[in-house]
Coordinates of C-alpha atoms in Angstrom, one line a residue:
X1 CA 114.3 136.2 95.0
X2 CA 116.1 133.6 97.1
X3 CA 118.9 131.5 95.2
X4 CA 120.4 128.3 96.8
X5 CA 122.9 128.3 99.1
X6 CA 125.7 125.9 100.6
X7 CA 128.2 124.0 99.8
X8 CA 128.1 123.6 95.8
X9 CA 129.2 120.5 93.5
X10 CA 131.8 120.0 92.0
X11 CA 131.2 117.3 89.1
X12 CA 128.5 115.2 88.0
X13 CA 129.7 112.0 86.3
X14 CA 127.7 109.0 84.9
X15 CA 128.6 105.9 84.1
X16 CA 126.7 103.2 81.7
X17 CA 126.4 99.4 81.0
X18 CA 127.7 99.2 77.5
X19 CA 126.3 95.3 77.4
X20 CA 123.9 92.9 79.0
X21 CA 125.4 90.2 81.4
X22 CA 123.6 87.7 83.0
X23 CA 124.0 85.2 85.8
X24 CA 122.4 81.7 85.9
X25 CA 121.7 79.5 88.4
X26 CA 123.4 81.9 90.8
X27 CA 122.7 83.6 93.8
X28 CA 126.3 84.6 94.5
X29 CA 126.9 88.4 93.8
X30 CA 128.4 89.1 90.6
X31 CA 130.5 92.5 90.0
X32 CA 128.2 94.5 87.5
X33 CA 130.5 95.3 84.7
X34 CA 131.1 99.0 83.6
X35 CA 128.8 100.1 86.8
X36 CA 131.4 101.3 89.2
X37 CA 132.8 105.2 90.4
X38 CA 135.8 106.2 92.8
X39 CA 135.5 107.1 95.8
X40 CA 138.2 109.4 97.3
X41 CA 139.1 109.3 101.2
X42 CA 137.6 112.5 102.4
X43 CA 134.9 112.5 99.4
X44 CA 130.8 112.9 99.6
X45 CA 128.6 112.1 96.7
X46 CA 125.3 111.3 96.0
X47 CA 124.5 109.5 93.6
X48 CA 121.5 107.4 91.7
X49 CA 121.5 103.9 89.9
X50 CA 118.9 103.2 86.9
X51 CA 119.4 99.5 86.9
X52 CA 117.2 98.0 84.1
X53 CA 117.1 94.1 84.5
X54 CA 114.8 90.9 83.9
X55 CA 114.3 87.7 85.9
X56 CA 112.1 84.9 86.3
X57 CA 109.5 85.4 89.0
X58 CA 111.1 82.5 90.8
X59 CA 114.7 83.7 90.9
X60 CA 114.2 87.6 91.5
X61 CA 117.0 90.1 91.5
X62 CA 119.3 91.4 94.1
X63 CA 121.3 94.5 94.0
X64 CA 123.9 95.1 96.4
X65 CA 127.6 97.2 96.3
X66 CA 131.3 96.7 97.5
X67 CA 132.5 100.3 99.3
X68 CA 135.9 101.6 100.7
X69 CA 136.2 99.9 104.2
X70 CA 135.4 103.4 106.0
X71 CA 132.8 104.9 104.2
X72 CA 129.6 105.3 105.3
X73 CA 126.5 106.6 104.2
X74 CA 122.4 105.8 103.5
X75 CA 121.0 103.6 100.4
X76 CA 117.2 103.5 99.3
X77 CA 115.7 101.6 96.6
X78 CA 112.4 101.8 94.3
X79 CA 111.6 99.1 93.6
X80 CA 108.4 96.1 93.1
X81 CA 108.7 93.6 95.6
X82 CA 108.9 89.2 95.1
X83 CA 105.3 89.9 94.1
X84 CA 105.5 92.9 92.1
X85 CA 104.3 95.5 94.8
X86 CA 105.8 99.0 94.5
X87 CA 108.3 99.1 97.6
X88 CA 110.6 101.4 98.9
X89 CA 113.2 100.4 101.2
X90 CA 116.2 101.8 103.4
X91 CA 119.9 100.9 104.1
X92 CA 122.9 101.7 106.0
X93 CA 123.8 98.5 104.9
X94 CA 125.2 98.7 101.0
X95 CA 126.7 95.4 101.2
X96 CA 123.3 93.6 102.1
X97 CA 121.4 92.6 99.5
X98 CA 117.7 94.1 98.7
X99 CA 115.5 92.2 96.7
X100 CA 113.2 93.2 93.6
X101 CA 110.7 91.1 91.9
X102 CA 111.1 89.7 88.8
X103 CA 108.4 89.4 85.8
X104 CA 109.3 86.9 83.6
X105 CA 111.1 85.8 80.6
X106 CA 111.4 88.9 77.9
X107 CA 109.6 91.6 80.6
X108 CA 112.0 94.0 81.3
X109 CA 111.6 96.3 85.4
X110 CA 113.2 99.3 86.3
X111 CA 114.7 99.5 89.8
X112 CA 116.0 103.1 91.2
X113 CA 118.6 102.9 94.1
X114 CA 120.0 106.5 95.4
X115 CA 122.4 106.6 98.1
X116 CA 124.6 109.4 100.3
X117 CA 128.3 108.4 101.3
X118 CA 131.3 109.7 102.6
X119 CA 134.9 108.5 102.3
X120 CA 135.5 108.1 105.8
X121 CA 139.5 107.9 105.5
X122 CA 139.7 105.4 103.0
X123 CA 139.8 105.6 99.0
X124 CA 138.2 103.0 97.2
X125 CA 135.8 102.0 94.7
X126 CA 132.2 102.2 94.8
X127 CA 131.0 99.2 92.8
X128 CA 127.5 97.9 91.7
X129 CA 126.8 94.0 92.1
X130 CA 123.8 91.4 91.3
X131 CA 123.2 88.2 91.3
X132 CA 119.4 86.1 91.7
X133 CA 117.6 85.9 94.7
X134 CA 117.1 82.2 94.5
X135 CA 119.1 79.9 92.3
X136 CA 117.1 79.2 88.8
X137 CA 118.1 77.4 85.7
X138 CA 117.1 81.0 84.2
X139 CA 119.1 84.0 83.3
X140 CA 118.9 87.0 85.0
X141 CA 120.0 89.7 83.0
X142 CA 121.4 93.4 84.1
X143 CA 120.2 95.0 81.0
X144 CA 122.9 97.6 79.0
X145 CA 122.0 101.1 79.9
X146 CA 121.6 101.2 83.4
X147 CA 123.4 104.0 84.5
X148 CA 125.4 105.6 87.5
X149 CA 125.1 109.5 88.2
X150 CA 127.2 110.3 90.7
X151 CA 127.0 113.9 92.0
X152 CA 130.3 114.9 93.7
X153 CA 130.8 118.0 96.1

């Protein structure tokens, strides 16, 4: 019957942490190696972030990204809260930070984050960054694997 119609894609890229990197005693954001697309001027994607990470439950996490100056676009997150609620949460904002809970030394949390942008005039580069949400004498540790998939039209 019916098929899908619309404006088709035209590539789907991913990109993946080859190594772990970890930040300590920091909450200043921290460019997430490997974890970073293009973004041309006139360009739409959507795409999802797998970031895999541990932290103390005292520091936490925060995720946030550098865009092209223009470009503009929505950002939600999966995610457990400070006290290890499930939460969701929504942005226009990708250069604010949003928070998830960490578990502890040696217990690893998956956080989703899946966003819409557009170019807005400007090429740039899309780029993943972390840091903890309160400075610890503790690592917290963006765990290799976590991936980019980026769906371009």
């Amino acid at each position: 019957a019916g098929g899908l119609t619309g404006t088709g894609l035209t590539a789907i890229e991913r990109v993946r942490k080859t190594a772990n990197q970890s930040v300590n005693n920091s909450t200043t954001m921290t460019n997430a190696t490997d974890l970073s697309f293009a973004l041309g001027a006139t360009e739409r994607v959507f795409f999802l972030v797998v970031v895999s990470y541990e932290a103390t439950a005292v520091a936490d996490f925060k995720t946030a990204f550098t865009i092209p100056a223009s470009a503009t676009g929505r950002l939600s997150r999966l995610s457990t809260t400070t006290s290890l609620a499930f939460e969701t949460e929504s942005s226009t904002g990708f250069t604010s930070a949003m928070i998830s809970g960490g578990s502890g030394a040696g217990n690893g949390v998956i956080v989703l984050l899946f966003a819409v942008l557009a170019g807005g005039g400007t090429a740039g580069t899309v780029q993943l960054q972390f840091a903890q949400n309160a400075a610890e004498v503790s690592d917290a540790t963006l765990y290799a694997n976590s991936y980019i998939i980026v769906y371009r039209e």
